[in-house]
PDB file of C-alpha atoms (C1' of nucleotides) in Angstrom:
ATOM      1  CA  MET A   1     111.548 234.164  81.341  1.00  0.00           C
ATOM      2  CA  SER A   2     112.406 231.940  78.396  1.00  0.00           C
ATOM      3  CA  LEU A   3     116.042 232.158  76.889  1.00  0.00           C
ATOM      4  CA  GLU A   4     114.668 233.524  73.562  1.00  0.00           C
ATOM      5  CA  SER A   5     112.870 236.443  75.574  1.00  0.00           C
ATOM      6  CA  ALA A   6     115.937 236.963  77.597  1.00  0.00           C
ATOM      7  CA  VAL A   7     118.264 237.881  73.941  1.00  0.00           C
ATOM      8  CA  GLY A   8     114.975 239.783  72.890  1.00  0.00           C
ATOM      9  CA  LYS A   9     115.603 241.825  75.875  1.00  0.00           C
ATOM     10  CA  MET A  10     119.273 242.270  75.524  1.00  0.00           C
ATOM     11  CA  ARG A  11     119.026 243.009  71.811  1.00  0.00           C
ATOM     12  CA  GLY A  12     116.062 245.208  72.212  1.00  0.00           C
ATOM     13  CA  ARG A  13     118.439 247.324  74.652  1.00  0.00           C
ATOM     14  CA  GLY A  14     121.267 247.648  72.128  1.00  0.00           C
ATOM     15  CA  TYR A  15     123.510 244.728  74.154  1.00  0.00           C
ATOM     16  CA  LYS A  16     125.167 242.605  71.776  1.00  0.00           C
ATOM     17  CA  VAL A  17     124.297 238.833  72.040  1.00  0.00           C
ATOM     18  CA  THR A  18     127.132 236.821  72.464  1.00  0.00           C
ATOM     19  CA  PRO A  19     128.553 233.135  73.332  1.00  0.00           C
ATOM     20  CA  GLN A  20     129.097 233.987  76.527  1.00  0.00           C
ATOM     21  CA  ARG A  21     125.804 235.760  77.555  1.00  0.00           C
ATOM     22  CA  VAL A  22     124.118 233.137  76.080  1.00  0.00           C
ATOM     23  CA  ALA A  23     126.256 229.956  78.010  1.00  0.00           C
ATOM     24  CA  VAL A  24     125.309 231.740  81.367  1.00  0.00           C
ATOM     25  CA  LEU A  25     121.689 232.200  80.515  1.00  0.00           C
ATOM     26  CA  GLY A  26     121.939 228.568  79.965  1.00  0.00           C
ATOM     27  CA  ALA A  27     123.545 228.132  83.438  1.00  0.00           C
ATOM     28  CA  LEU A  28     120.971 229.411  85.110  1.00  0.00           C
ATOM     29  CA  ALA A  29     117.904 228.241  83.146  1.00  0.00           C
ATOM     30  CA  ALA A  30     120.063 224.534  84.681  1.00  0.00           C
ATOM     31  CA  GLU A  31     119.092 225.386  87.968  1.00  0.00           C
ATOM     32  CA  GLN A  32     117.100 227.799  90.329  1.00  0.00           C
ATOM     33  CA  HIS A  33     118.967 229.332  93.297  1.00  0.00           C
ATOM     34  CA  GLN A  34     122.581 228.626  92.068  1.00  0.00           C
ATOM     35  CA  SER A  35     126.171 230.584  93.830  1.00  0.00           C
ATOM     36  CA  LEU A  36     128.482 232.221  91.879  1.00  0.00           C
ATOM     37  CA  GLU A  37     130.406 228.910  92.035  1.00  0.00           C
ATOM     38  CA  GLY A  38     127.708 226.552  90.558  1.00  0.00           C
ATOM     39  CA  ILE A  39     127.021 229.155  87.730  1.00  0.00           C
ATOM     40  CA  ARG A  40     130.820 228.889  87.159  1.00  0.00           C
ATOM     41  CA  ALA A  41     131.082 225.430  86.797  1.00  0.00           C
ATOM     42  CA  ARG A  42     127.935 225.248  83.783  1.00  0.00           C
ATOM     43  CA  CYS A  43     129.721 227.592  81.811  1.00  0.00           C
ATOM     44  CA  PRO A  44     133.401 226.696  81.780  1.00  0.00           C
ATOM     45  CA  GLY A  45     134.651 228.782  78.794  1.00  0.00           C
ATOM     46  CA  VAL A  46     133.197 231.828  80.321  1.00  0.00           C
ATOM     47  CA  GLY A  47     135.636 233.760  82.333  1.00  0.00           C
ATOM     48  CA  MET A  48     134.599 234.832  85.466  1.00  0.00           C
ATOM     49  CA  VAL A  49     134.833 238.596  85.146  1.00  0.00           C
ATOM     50  CA  THR A  50     131.948 238.151  82.768  1.00  0.00           C
ATOM     51  CA  VAL A  51     130.171 235.798  84.769  1.00  0.00           C
ATOM     52  CA  TYR A  52     130.055 238.880  87.175  1.00  0.00           C
ATOM     53  CA  ARG A  53     129.440 241.311  84.392  1.00  0.00           C
ATOM     54  CA  THR A  54     126.593 239.354  82.928  1.00  0.00           C
ATOM     55  CA  LEU A  55     125.156 238.865  85.797  1.00  0.00           C
ATOM     56  CA  ASP A  56     124.716 242.179  86.678  1.00  0.00           C
ATOM     57  CA  LEU A  57     123.407 243.026  83.159  1.00  0.00           C
ATOM     58  CA  LEU A  58     120.813 240.834  83.544  1.00  0.00           C
ATOM     59  CA  GLY A  59     119.891 241.703  86.980  1.00  0.00           C
ATOM     60  CA  SER A  60     119.797 245.810  85.341  1.00  0.00           C
ATOM     61  CA  LEU A  61     117.133 244.128  82.263  1.00  0.00           C
ATOM     62  CA  GLY A  62     115.496 242.095  85.252  1.00  0.00           C
ATOM     63  CA  ILE A  63     116.260 238.222  83.718  1.00  0.00           C
ATOM     64  CA  VAL A  64     117.622 236.989  87.143  1.00  0.00           C
ATOM     65  CA  ARG A  65     117.311 238.407  90.140  1.00  0.00           C
ATOM     66  CA  ARG A  66     120.073 238.018  92.910  1.00  0.00           C
ATOM     67  CA  LEU A  67     119.224 236.384  96.397  1.00  0.00           C
ATOM     68  CA  ASP A  68     120.597 236.877 100.222  1.00  0.00           C
ATOM     69  CA  LEU A  69     119.603 233.827 102.052  1.00  0.00           C
ATOM     70  CA  GLY A  70     122.318 233.970 104.583  1.00  0.00           C
ATOM     71  CA  ASP A  71     124.889 231.927 102.670  1.00  0.00           C
ATOM     72  CA  GLY A  72     126.350 234.267 100.281  1.00  0.00           C
ATOM     73  CA  ALA A  73     124.477 235.271  96.608  1.00  0.00           C
ATOM     74  CA  ARG A  74     122.652 233.131  94.291  1.00  0.00           C
ATOM     75  CA  TYR A  75     120.910 233.780  91.248  1.00  0.00           C
ATOM     76  CA  GLU A  76     117.567 232.830  89.989  1.00  0.00           C
ATOM     77  CA  LEU A  77     115.847 233.440  86.728  1.00  0.00           C
ATOM     78  CA  ALA A  78     112.963 235.981  87.269  1.00  0.00           C
ATOM     79  CA  ALA A  79     110.171 233.796  86.273  1.00  0.00           C
ATOM     80  CA  ASP A  80     107.160 233.785  87.860  1.00  0.00           C
ATOM     81  CA  HIS A  81     106.514 235.671  91.060  1.00  0.00           C
ATOM     82  CA  HIS A  82     106.965 232.754  94.305  1.00  0.00           C
ATOM     83  CA  HIS A  83     108.515 232.835  97.462  1.00  0.00           C
ATOM     84  CA  HIS A  84     111.218 230.412  99.276  1.00  0.00           C
ATOM     85  CA  MET A  85     111.299 228.010 102.219  1.00  0.00           C
ATOM     86  CA  ILE A  86     114.677 227.430 103.437  1.00  0.00           C
ATOM     87  CA  CYS A  87     115.856 224.742 105.459  1.00  0.00           C
ATOM     88  CA  GLU A  88     118.007 225.885 108.346  1.00  0.00           C
ATOM     89  CA  SER A  89     119.612 221.985 108.959  1.00  0.00           C
ATOM     90  CA  CYS A  90     120.696 221.282 105.793  1.00  0.00           C
ATOM     91  CA  GLY A  91     120.350 224.906 103.529  1.00  0.00           C
ATOM     92  CA  ASP A  92     118.206 223.025 101.061  1.00  0.00           C
ATOM     93  CA  ILE A  93     115.827 225.756  99.193  1.00  0.00           C
ATOM     94  CA  SER A  94     112.748 224.957  97.682  1.00  0.00           C
ATOM     95  CA  GLU A  95     109.715 227.576  96.242  1.00  0.00           C
ATOM     96  CA  PHE A  96     105.837 227.811  96.834  1.00  0.00           C
ATOM     97  CA  GLU A  97     104.118 229.512  94.336  1.00  0.00           C
ATOM     98  CA  GLU A  98     100.978 230.981  96.475  1.00  0.00           C
ATOM     99  CA  CYS A  99     101.706 234.465  98.054  1.00  0.00           C
ATOM    100  CA  PRO A 100     100.490 234.313 101.524  1.00  0.00           C
ATOM    101  CA  LEU A 101     101.116 238.199 101.877  1.00  0.00           C
ATOM    102  CA  ASP A 102      97.705 240.177 102.445  1.00  0.00           C
ATOM    103  CA  SER A 103      98.479 243.627 100.863  1.00  0.00           C
ATOM    104  CA  ALA A 104      95.584 244.726 102.733  1.00  0.00           C
ATOM    105  CA  ARG A 105      97.996 244.229 105.921  1.00  0.00           C
ATOM    106  CA  ILE A 106     100.958 246.029 104.430  1.00  0.00           C
ATOM    107  CA  PRO A 107     100.474 249.653 106.131  1.00  0.00           C
ATOM    108  CA  THR A 108     101.399 251.486 103.014  1.00  0.00           C
ATOM    109  CA  GLN A 109      98.913 254.054 102.480  1.00  0.00           C
ATOM    110  CA  ASN A 110      99.506 256.039 105.623  1.00  0.00           C
ATOM    111  CA  GLN A 111     103.545 256.280 104.848  1.00  0.00           C
ATOM    112  CA  GLY A 112     102.918 256.747 101.385  1.00  0.00           C
ATOM    113  CA  PHE A 113     105.048 254.647 100.274  1.00  0.00           C
ATOM    114  CA  GLU A 114     104.088 252.571  96.845  1.00  0.00           C
ATOM    115  CA  VAL A 115     105.012 248.698  96.136  1.00  0.00           C
ATOM    116  CA  ARG A 116     106.438 247.605  93.058  1.00  0.00           C
ATOM    117  CA  SER A 117     107.634 244.164  94.833  1.00  0.00           C
ATOM    118  CA  HIS A 118     108.162 241.714  97.572  1.00  0.00           C
ATOM    119  CA  SER A 119     109.862 239.234  99.287  1.00  0.00           C
ATOM    120  CA  VAL A 120     109.110 236.096 101.797  1.00  0.00           C
ATOM    121  CA  GLU A 121     111.588 233.676 102.720  1.00  0.00           C
ATOM    122  CA  VAL A 122     110.271 231.035 105.348  1.00  0.00           C
ATOM    123  CA  TYR A 123     112.700 229.205 107.317  1.00  0.00           C
ATOM    124  CA  GLY A 124     112.411 225.791 109.766  1.00  0.00           C
ATOM    125  CA  ARG A 125     112.872 222.495 108.579  1.00  0.00           C
ATOM    126  CA  CYS A 126     112.373 220.593 106.029  1.00  0.00           C
ATOM    127  CA  ALA A 127     110.775 216.990 105.934  1.00  0.00           C
ATOM    128  CA  ALA A 128     114.047 215.006 105.216  1.00  0.00           C
ATOM    129  CA  CYS A 129     116.088 216.555 108.444  1.00  0.00           C
ATOM    130  CA  LEU A 130     112.957 216.144 110.750  1.00  0.00           C
TER     131      LEU A 130
ATOM    132  CA  MET B   1     115.664 242.964 123.948  1.00  0.00           C
ATOM    133  CA  SER B   2     117.300 245.071 127.221  1.00  0.00           C
ATOM    134  CA  LEU B   3     121.085 245.352 127.099  1.00  0.00           C
ATOM    135  CA  GLU B   4     120.348 243.722 130.520  1.00  0.00           C
ATOM    136  CA  SER B   5     118.891 240.302 129.302  1.00  0.00           C
ATOM    137  CA  ALA B   6     121.312 240.284 126.286  1.00  0.00           C
ATOM    138  CA  VAL B   7     124.067 240.196 129.187  1.00  0.00           C
ATOM    139  CA  GLY B   8     122.277 237.515 130.849  1.00  0.00           C
ATOM    140  CA  LYS B   9     122.026 235.693 127.680  1.00  0.00           C
ATOM    141  CA  MET B  10     126.062 235.854 127.550  1.00  0.00           C
ATOM    142  CA  ARG B  11     126.498 235.052 131.591  1.00  0.00           C
ATOM    143  CA  GLY B  12     124.073 232.370 131.289  1.00  0.00           C
ATOM    144  CA  ARG B  13     125.651 230.577 128.357  1.00  0.00           C
ATOM    145  CA  GLY B  14     129.265 231.009 129.801  1.00  0.00           C
ATOM    146  CA  TYR B  15     130.429 233.535 128.127  1.00  0.00           C
ATOM    147  CA  LYS B  16     132.442 236.859 129.574  1.00  0.00           C
ATOM    148  CA  VAL B  17     131.201 239.674 129.372  1.00  0.00           C
ATOM    149  CA  THR B  18     133.565 242.432 128.191  1.00  0.00           C
ATOM    150  CA  PRO B  19     133.734 246.313 127.518  1.00  0.00           C
ATOM    151  CA  GLN B  20     134.199 245.309 124.276  1.00  0.00           C
ATOM    152  CA  ARG B  21     130.796 243.004 123.530  1.00  0.00           C
ATOM    153  CA  VAL B  22     128.744 246.048 126.081  1.00  0.00           C
ATOM    154  CA  ALA B  23     130.181 248.337 123.614  1.00  0.00           C
ATOM    155  CA  VAL B  24     128.866 246.196 120.255  1.00  0.00           C
ATOM    156  CA  LEU B  25     125.669 245.689 122.147  1.00  0.00           C
ATOM    157  CA  GLY B  26     125.652 249.541 122.773  1.00  0.00           C
ATOM    158  CA  ALA B  27     126.046 250.581 118.821  1.00  0.00           C
ATOM    159  CA  LEU B  28     123.787 248.065 117.782  1.00  0.00           C
ATOM    160  CA  ALA B  29     121.290 249.992 120.368  1.00  0.00           C
ATOM    161  CA  ALA B  30     121.865 253.815 118.841  1.00  0.00           C
ATOM    162  CA  GLU B  31     120.293 252.555 115.516  1.00  0.00           C
ATOM    163  CA  GLN B  32     119.046 249.938 113.771  1.00  0.00           C
ATOM    164  CA  HIS B  33     119.915 248.231 110.379  1.00  0.00           C
ATOM    165  CA  GLN B  34     123.698 249.350 110.850  1.00  0.00           C
ATOM    166  CA  SER B  35     126.246 248.293 108.138  1.00  0.00           C
ATOM    167  CA  LEU B  36     129.346 246.870 109.820  1.00  0.00           C
ATOM    168  CA  GLU B  37     131.051 249.994 109.401  1.00  0.00           C
ATOM    169  CA  GLY B  38     128.638 251.986 111.233  1.00  0.00           C
ATOM    170  CA  ILE B  39     129.001 249.724 113.668  1.00  0.00           C
ATOM    171  CA  ARG B  40     132.239 249.912 113.961  1.00  0.00           C
ATOM    172  CA  ALA B  41     132.140 254.246 114.240  1.00  0.00           C
ATOM    173  CA  ARG B  42     130.126 253.947 117.275  1.00  0.00           C
ATOM    174  CA  CYS B  43     132.496 251.463 119.321  1.00  0.00           C
ATOM    175  CA  PRO B  44     136.003 252.954 117.965  1.00  0.00           C
ATOM    176  CA  GLY B  45     138.264 251.391 120.625  1.00  0.00           C
ATOM    177  CA  VAL B  46     136.812 247.899 119.698  1.00  0.00           C
ATOM    178  CA  GLY B  47     139.136 246.104 116.925  1.00  0.00           C
ATOM    179  CA  MET B  48     137.862 245.396 113.470  1.00  0.00           C
ATOM    180  CA  VAL B  49     137.683 241.146 114.529  1.00  0.00           C
ATOM    181  CA  THR B  50     136.273 241.442 117.797  1.00  0.00           C
ATOM    182  CA  VAL B  51     133.746 243.014 115.741  1.00  0.00           C
ATOM    183  CA  TYR B  52     132.739 240.554 113.615  1.00  0.00           C
ATOM    184  CA  ARG B  53     133.266 237.959 116.275  1.00  0.00           C
ATOM    185  CA  THR B  54     131.193 239.778 118.697  1.00  0.00           C
ATOM    186  CA  LEU B  55     128.022 239.715 116.139  1.00  0.00           C
ATOM    187  CA  ASP B  56     128.750 236.228 115.385  1.00  0.00           C
ATOM    188  CA  LEU B  57     128.310 234.949 119.320  1.00  0.00           C
ATOM    189  CA  LEU B  58     125.608 237.807 119.317  1.00  0.00           C
ATOM    190  CA  GLY B  59     123.475 235.939 116.786  1.00  0.00           C
ATOM    191  CA  SER B  60     124.162 232.604 118.025  1.00  0.00           C
ATOM    192  CA  LEU B  61     122.775 233.630 120.867  1.00  0.00           C
ATOM    193  CA  GLY B  62     119.128 235.380 118.848  1.00  0.00           C
ATOM    194  CA  ILE B  63     120.708 238.784 120.206  1.00  0.00           C
ATOM    195  CA  VAL B  64     121.300 240.227 116.929  1.00  0.00           C
ATOM    196  CA  ARG B  65     119.496 239.339 113.264  1.00  0.00           C
ATOM    197  CA  ARG B  66     121.784 239.634 109.918  1.00  0.00           C
ATOM    198  CA  LEU B  67     119.642 241.429 107.375  1.00  0.00           C
ATOM    199  CA  ASP B  68     120.491 241.389 103.726  1.00  0.00           C
ATOM    200  CA  LEU B  69     118.516 243.279 101.968  1.00  0.00           C
ATOM    201  CA  GLY B  70     120.704 243.818  98.831  1.00  0.00           C
ATOM    202  CA  ASP B  71     123.354 246.499  99.632  1.00  0.00           C
ATOM    203  CA  GLY B  72     126.038 244.653 102.180  1.00  0.00           C
ATOM    204  CA  ALA B  73     125.327 242.709 105.220  1.00  0.00           C
ATOM    205  CA  ARG B  74     123.141 245.127 108.087  1.00  0.00           C
ATOM    206  CA  TYR B  75     122.530 244.008 111.375  1.00  0.00           C
ATOM    207  CA  GLU B  76     119.466 244.624 113.927  1.00  0.00           C
ATOM    208  CA  LEU B  77     119.053 243.924 117.550  1.00  0.00           C
ATOM    209  CA  ALA B  78     116.043 240.814 117.387  1.00  0.00           C
ATOM    210  CA  ALA B  79     113.457 242.696 119.562  1.00  0.00           C
ATOM    211  CA  ASP B  80     110.351 242.412 118.270  1.00  0.00           C
ATOM    212  CA  HIS B  81     108.975 240.405 115.263  1.00  0.00           C
ATOM    213  CA  HIS B  82     109.021 243.304 112.500  1.00  0.00           C
ATOM    214  CA  HIS B  83     109.393 243.079 109.095  1.00  0.00           C
ATOM    215  CA  HIS B  84     110.781 245.886 106.354  1.00  0.00           C
ATOM    216  CA  MET B  85     110.057 247.706 103.672  1.00  0.00           C
ATOM    217  CA  ILE B  86     112.927 249.335 101.461  1.00  0.00           C
ATOM    218  CA  CYS B  87     113.221 252.348  99.339  1.00  0.00           C
ATOM    219  CA  GLU B  88     114.819 251.054  95.790  1.00  0.00           C
ATOM    220  CA  SER B  89     115.500 255.079  95.465  1.00  0.00           C
ATOM    221  CA  CYS B  90     117.243 256.151  98.272  1.00  0.00           C
ATOM    222  CA  GLY B  91     117.832 252.842 100.361  1.00  0.00           C
ATOM    223  CA  ASP B  92     116.025 253.826 103.500  1.00  0.00           C
ATOM    224  CA  ILE B  93     114.329 251.243 105.970  1.00  0.00           C
ATOM    225  CA  SER B  94     111.592 251.358 107.822  1.00  0.00           C
ATOM    226  CA  GLU B  95     110.037 248.709 109.894  1.00  0.00           C
ATOM    227  CA  PHE B  96     106.336 247.744 110.226  1.00  0.00           C
ATOM    228  CA  GLU B  97     104.580 245.563 113.128  1.00  0.00           C
ATOM    229  CA  GLU B  98     101.873 243.805 111.554  1.00  0.00           C
ATOM    230  CA  CYS B  99     102.492 241.122 109.919  1.00  0.00           C
ATOM    231  CA  PRO B 100     101.184 240.512 106.508  1.00  0.00           C
ATOM    232  CA  LEU B 101     101.812 236.886 106.457  1.00  0.00           C
ATOM    233  CA  ASP B 102      98.727 234.650 106.250  1.00  0.00           C
ATOM    234  CA  SER B 103     100.254 231.630 107.575  1.00  0.00           C
ATOM    235  CA  ALA B 104      97.470 229.604 106.343  1.00  0.00           C
ATOM    236  CA  ARG B 105      99.074 229.963 102.783  1.00  0.00           C
ATOM    237  CA  ILE B 106     102.546 228.748 103.585  1.00  0.00           C
ATOM    238  CA  PRO B 107     102.409 225.456 101.970  1.00  0.00           C
ATOM    239  CA  THR B 108     104.521 223.601 105.061  1.00  0.00           C
ATOM    240  CA  GLN B 109     101.900 220.745 105.562  1.00  0.00           C
ATOM    241  CA  ASN B 110     101.773 218.445 101.899  1.00  0.00           C
ATOM    242  CA  GLN B 111     105.410 219.356 102.238  1.00  0.00           C
ATOM    243  CA  GLY B 112     106.871 218.366 106.272  1.00  0.00           C
ATOM    244  CA  PHE B 113     107.967 221.452 106.456  1.00  0.00           C
ATOM    245  CA  GLU B 114     108.248 222.711 110.364  1.00  0.00           C
ATOM    246  CA  VAL B 115     108.347 226.770 110.200  1.00  0.00           C
ATOM    247  CA  ARG B 116     110.788 228.790 112.767  1.00  0.00           C
ATOM    248  CA  SER B 117     110.707 231.928 111.462  1.00  0.00           C
ATOM    249  CA  HIS B 118     110.047 233.959 108.697  1.00  0.00           C
ATOM    250  CA  SER B 119     111.008 237.418 106.743  1.00  0.00           C
ATOM    251  CA  VAL B 120     108.914 239.696 104.500  1.00  0.00           C
ATOM    252  CA  GLU B 121     110.720 242.296 102.851  1.00  0.00           C
ATOM    253  CA  VAL B 122     108.326 244.798 100.778  1.00  0.00           C
ATOM    254  CA  TYR B 123     110.437 247.140  97.826  1.00  0.00           C
ATOM    255  CA  GLY B 124     109.142 249.942  96.626  1.00  0.00           C
ATOM    256  CA  ARG B 125     109.209 253.962  96.654  1.00  0.00           C
ATOM    257  CA  CYS B 126     109.231 255.821 100.066  1.00  0.00           C
ATOM    258  CA  ALA B 127     107.121 258.905 100.448  1.00  0.00           C
ATOM    259  CA  ALA B 128     110.081 261.429  99.959  1.00  0.00           C
ATOM    260  CA  CYS B 129     111.328 260.004  96.533  1.00  0.00           C
ATOM    261  CA  LEU B 130     107.974 259.485  95.098  1.00  0.00           C
TER     262      LEU B 130
ATOM    263  C1'  DC C   1     140.841 240.498 147.787  1.00  0.00           C
ATOM    264  C1'  DC C   2     144.269 238.110 144.940  1.00  0.00           C
ATOM    265  C1'  DC C   3     145.402 234.381 141.463  1.00  0.00           C
ATOM    266  C1'  DG C   4     144.974 231.023 138.137  1.00  0.00           C
ATOM    267  C1'  DT C   5     143.012 230.233 133.824  1.00  0.00           C
ATOM    268  C1'  DA C   6     139.810 229.471 129.709  1.00  0.00           C
ATOM    269  C1'  DG C   7     138.543 232.576 127.138  1.00  0.00           C
ATOM    270  C1'  DA C   8     138.555 237.238 124.623  1.00  0.00           C
ATOM    271  C1'  DT C   9     141.306 240.561 121.584  1.00  0.00           C
ATOM    272  C1'  DG C  10     144.301 242.953 118.757  1.00  0.00           C
ATOM    273  C1'  DA C  11     147.688 243.085 114.968  1.00  0.00           C
ATOM    274  C1'  DA C  12     148.758 240.562 110.916  1.00  0.00           C
ATOM    275  C1'  DA C  13     148.713 237.793 107.328  1.00  0.00           C
ATOM    276  C1'  DA C  14     146.082 234.568 105.149  1.00  0.00           C
ATOM    277  C1'  DC C  15     141.739 234.138 102.401  1.00  0.00           C
ATOM    278  C1'  DT C  16     137.830 234.621  99.577  1.00  0.00           C
ATOM    279  C1'  DT C  17     134.628 237.362  96.868  1.00  0.00           C
ATOM    280  C1'  DT C  18     133.825 241.217  93.463  1.00  0.00           C
ATOM    281  C1'  DT C  19     135.488 245.224  90.747  1.00  0.00           C
ATOM    282  C1'  DT C  20     138.682 248.423  88.072  1.00  0.00           C
ATOM    283  C1'  DT C  21     142.158 248.768  84.154  1.00  0.00           C
ATOM    284  C1'  DC C  22     143.482 247.762  79.975  1.00  0.00           C
ATOM    285  C1'  DA C  23     144.938 245.471  75.596  1.00  0.00           C
ATOM    286  C1'  DT C  24     142.658 242.572  72.591  1.00  0.00           C
ATOM    287  C1'  DT C  25     138.673 240.531  70.455  1.00  0.00           C
ATOM    288  C1'  DG C  26     134.165 240.150  67.795  1.00  0.00           C
ATOM    289  C1'  DA C  27     129.570 241.463  67.325  1.00  0.00           C
ATOM    290  C1'  DC C  28     126.164 243.332  64.371  1.00  0.00           C
ATOM    291  C1'  DA C  29     124.656 247.506  61.689  1.00  0.00           C
ATOM    292  C1'  DG C  30     125.623 249.261  57.044  1.00  0.00           C
TER     293       DG C  30
ATOM    294  C1'  DC D   1     132.889 242.814  53.946  1.00  0.00           C
ATOM    295  C1'  DT D   2     134.700 245.508  56.909  1.00  0.00           C
ATOM    296  C1'  DG D   3     134.511 249.237  60.589  1.00  0.00           C
ATOM    297  C1'  DT D   4     133.629 250.218  64.989  1.00  0.00           C
ATOM    298  C1'  DC D   5     132.398 250.225  69.712  1.00  0.00           C
ATOM    299  C1'  DA D   6     130.923 246.863  72.992  1.00  0.00           C
ATOM    300  C1'  DA D   7     132.293 242.589  75.005  1.00  0.00           C
ATOM    301  C1'  DT D   8     136.060 239.933  76.974  1.00  0.00           C
ATOM    302  C1'  DG D   9     139.456 237.799  79.653  1.00  0.00           C
ATOM    303  C1'  DA D  10     143.923 238.080  82.922  1.00  0.00           C
ATOM    304  C1'  DA D  11     145.718 240.769  86.098  1.00  0.00           C
ATOM    305  C1'  DA D  12     146.052 243.304  89.528  1.00  0.00           C
ATOM    306  C1'  DA D  13     143.356 245.539  92.681  1.00  0.00           C
ATOM    307  C1'  DA D  14     140.027 246.762  95.910  1.00  0.00           C
ATOM    308  C1'  DA D  15     137.023 245.085  99.669  1.00  0.00           C
ATOM    309  C1'  DG D  16     135.096 241.741 102.961  1.00  0.00           C
ATOM    310  C1'  DT D  17     136.144 238.561 105.882  1.00  0.00           C
ATOM    311  C1'  DT D  18     138.517 235.162 108.509  1.00  0.00           C
ATOM    312  C1'  DT D  19     142.505 232.516 111.138  1.00  0.00           C
ATOM    313  C1'  DT D  20     146.855 232.541 113.651  1.00  0.00           C
ATOM    314  C1'  DC D  21     148.765 232.996 117.080  1.00  0.00           C
ATOM    315  C1'  DA D  22     150.625 235.950 121.759  1.00  0.00           C
ATOM    316  C1'  DT D  23     149.350 238.660 125.167  1.00  0.00           C
ATOM    317  C1'  DC D  24     145.143 240.275 128.504  1.00  0.00           C
ATOM    318  C1'  DT D  25     141.486 240.037 131.129  1.00  0.00           C
ATOM    319  C1'  DA D  26     136.655 238.476 133.224  1.00  0.00           C
ATOM    320  C1'  DC D  27     135.330 236.005 137.159  1.00  0.00           C
ATOM    321  C1'  DG D  28     135.189 231.965 139.978  1.00  0.00           C
ATOM    322  C1'  DG D  29     138.289 229.425 143.536  1.00  0.00           C
ATOM    323  C1'  DG D  30     140.728 229.742 147.150  1.00  0.00           C
TER     324       DG D  30
END
DNA sequence: CCCGTAGATGAAAACTTTTTTCATTGACAG
DNA sequence: CTGTCAATGAAAAAAGTTTTCATCTACGGG
């Protein structure tokens, strides 16, 4: 999810491209899995309310994804499909690309459920904490 | 996770078995995936603070599990291993037992990560909403 | 069975996080 | 350039959670 395509999505849907929104996008691009506090620190000139509203907007556009991994809300740019490995000791979050889900074993057919997305989180201890 | 074994875990670790704690356990047993509000409604005589503290305690004992599926905290009795299927339209949560994870495809070896647990959430549309 | 005590409870207050309100500002189409 | 309507920001409100502290009680020892 490049900054240009995000801006294009906003323009395409009739939303204005303001410096504040661009600043929030830039903050999100700097690091994945940031807390609201972290994002705010990266765009000092933007009011808290605007950060909240921008994250909502970007979320509804599918540009950012909100994570709840047990320690409050975190946000990531919804780029590629990936999953999370969370260390229960130090809280470090790492990503992995290969999807370990076997879709054949998701019991959707008999329940008539249409899958649109999924998430996988693996909890444990990272190498540094062992 | 029967009520008796939960009580046993509490006793075993030196925690007192109070009527309030039993009431919260009973509320949790009545339905999975309840919000704090729902749990509170099922044990009217128990103060909010005590419900929070009891959920914390039961969580640390591994008796309940906290879920963050996008619409605030929910709690479930940590019984069997199971995963969640969430309808993005009506918010209904259903469970499935069969684990669709292929552990061989979790890249833990090269990263020296020790897996202790995992969660899988499948999002989409349920039969009723389609 | 009763007592003493450490742990548990509940009300209020404090805090944190998120949303609403509303006057002002500014992006951008024409 | 100009007008308009969405966007912004400060303050206040609302929602969610934790701390404080005085009182109460589960339960082991007597």
